[in-house]
mmCIF file of C-alpha atoms in Angstrom:
data_model
loop_
_atom_site.group_PDB
_atom_site.id
_atom_site.type_symbol
_atom_site.label_atom_id
_atom_site.label_comp_id
_atom_site.label_asym_id
_atom_site.label_seq_id
_atom_site.Cartn_x
_atom_site.Cartn_y
_atom_site.Cartn_z
ATOM 1 C CA MET A 25 -21.334 0.834 3.331
ATOM 2 C CA THR A 26 -22.241 1.642 7.058
ATOM 3 C CA VAL A 27 -24.716 4.113 5.970
ATOM 4 C CA TRP A 28 -26.671 1.551 3.868
ATOM 5 C CA PHE A 29 -26.589 -0.733 7.020
ATOM 6 C CA VAL A 30 -27.758 2.081 9.238
ATOM 7 C CA VAL A 31 -30.781 2.715 6.759
ATOM 8 C CA ALA A 32 -31.486 -0.849 5.754
ATOM 9 C CA VAL A 33 -31.765 -2.523 9.222
ATOM 10 C CA PRO A 34 -34.368 -0.361 10.685
ATOM 11 C CA LEU A 35 -36.519 -0.560 7.355
ATOM 12 C CA VAL A 36 -36.344 -4.390 7.296
ATOM 13 C CA MET A 37 -37.408 -4.322 10.907
ATOM 14 C CA MET A 38 -40.268 -2.150 10.272
ATOM 15 C CA PHE A 39 -41.660 -4.287 7.372
ATOM 16 C CA PHE A 40 -41.104 -7.471 9.497
ATOM 17 C CA ALA A 41 -43.112 -5.941 12.298
ATOM 18 C CA LEU A 42 -45.810 -4.894 9.889
ATOM 19 C CA ALA A 43 -46.024 -8.451 8.520
ATOM 20 C CA MET A 44 -46.199 -9.939 11.804
ATOM 21 C CA GLU A 45 -48.955 -7.713 12.964
ATOM 22 C CA ARG A 46 -50.903 -8.774 9.885
ATOM 23 C CA VAL A 47 -50.261 -12.532 10.682
ATOM 24 C CA GLU A 48 -51.368 -11.835 14.382
ATOM 25 C CA ASN A 49 -54.423 -10.249 13.441
ATOM 26 C CA ARG A 50 -55.453 -13.256 11.229
ATOM 27 C CA LEU A 51 -54.450 -15.705 14.007
ATOM 28 C CA ARG A 52 -56.544 -13.643 16.622
ATOM 29 C CA HIS A 53 -59.733 -14.420 14.542
ATOM 30 C CA VAL A 54 -58.962 -18.103 14.107
ATOM 31 C CA ALA A 55 -57.762 -18.710 17.616
ATOM 32 C CA VAL A 56 -60.033 -20.057 20.428
ATOM 33 C CA GLN A 57 -60.720 -17.585 23.193
ATOM 34 C CA GLU A 58 -60.203 -18.491 26.818
ATOM 35 C CA GLU A 59 -63.601 -17.514 27.778
ATOM 36 C CA GLU A 60 -64.969 -19.827 25.241
ATOM 37 C CA VAL A 61 -63.015 -22.744 26.578
ATOM 38 C CA GLU A 62 -64.081 -21.942 30.074
ATOM 39 C CA GLU A 63 -67.850 -21.901 29.120
ATOM 40 C CA PHE A 64 -67.491 -24.960 27.211
ATOM 41 C CA LEU A 65 -65.891 -26.820 30.032
ATOM 42 C CA GLU A 66 -68.625 -25.814 32.373
ATOM 43 C CA GLN A 67 -71.479 -26.448 30.225
ATOM 44 C CA ALA A 68 -70.496 -29.284 27.741
ATOM 45 C CA ARG A 69 -72.682 -32.208 26.962
ATOM 46 C CA PRO A 70 -71.552 -35.743 26.552
ATOM 47 C CA ASN A 71 -71.594 -35.726 22.735
ATOM 48 C CA GLU A 72 -69.468 -32.480 22.753
ATOM 49 C CA VAL A 73 -66.956 -33.998 25.278
ATOM 50 C CA ARG A 74 -66.728 -36.970 22.856
ATOM 51 C CA ALA A 75 -66.080 -34.552 19.918
ATOM 52 C CA LEU A 76 -63.320 -33.008 22.189
ATOM 53 C CA TYR A 77 -61.693 -36.241 22.823
ATOM 54 C CA GLY A 78 -61.921 -37.652 19.325
ATOM 55 C CA HIS A 79 -61.557 -34.436 16.997
ATOM 56 C CA GLY A 80 -60.213 -31.774 19.097
ATOM 57 C CA ILE A 81 -61.193 -28.406 20.577
ATOM 58 C CA GLY A 82 -62.343 -26.912 17.169
ATOM 59 C CA ARG A 83 -64.939 -29.519 16.428
ATOM 60 C CA ALA A 84 -66.228 -29.742 20.109
ATOM 61 C CA LEU A 85 -66.593 -25.832 20.212
ATOM 62 C CA GLU A 86 -68.247 -25.962 16.936
ATOM 63 C CA LEU A 87 -70.968 -28.288 18.184
ATOM 64 C CA PHE A 88 -71.292 -26.380 21.350
ATOM 65 C CA ARG A 89 -71.860 -23.089 19.499
ATOM 66 C CA LEU A 90 -74.508 -24.849 17.120
ATOM 67 C CA ARG A 91 -76.225 -25.929 20.428
ATOM 68 C CA ARG A 92 -76.145 -22.633 22.013
ATOM 69 C CA LEU A 93 -77.178 -20.638 18.584
ATOM 70 C CA GLY A 94 -79.880 -23.219 18.185
ATOM 71 C CA GLY A 95 -81.378 -22.539 21.660
ATOM 72 C CA ARG A 96 -81.393 -18.652 21.271
ATOM 73 C CA ALA A 97 -82.801 -19.017 17.827
ATOM 74 C CA ALA A 98 -85.686 -21.069 19.268
ATOM 75 C CA LYS A 99 -86.177 -18.378 22.073
ATOM 76 C CA MET A 100 -86.031 -15.616 19.559
ATOM 77 C CA ARG A 101 -88.364 -17.200 17.025
ATOM 78 C CA PRO A 102 -91.866 -15.490 17.080
ATOM 79 C CA ARG A 103 -94.628 -17.697 18.246
ATOM 80 C CA LYS A 104 -97.844 -18.035 16.268
ATOM 81 C CA SER A 105 -100.961 -17.273 18.071
ATOM 82 C CA ARG A 106 -103.845 -19.693 17.737
ATOM 83 C CA GLY A 107 -106.754 -17.284 17.826
#
């Protein structure tokens, strides 16, 4: 009986650790990064702050990212020449 216990406990712990690693990797992609929150707090517009207050950090960061991507897309868009 002791032999089974000595073999089973490390195996169960190993599988549990592997499962938790997979959960952690999924959460890492979903979680909000500290740098994003700092940047948001420094550069947020009033509508983004209202979204933070009313809907939480997820929606506020979504609006913030859309604004940033919109500005970058406009800068990267090729200009038409008038000649």
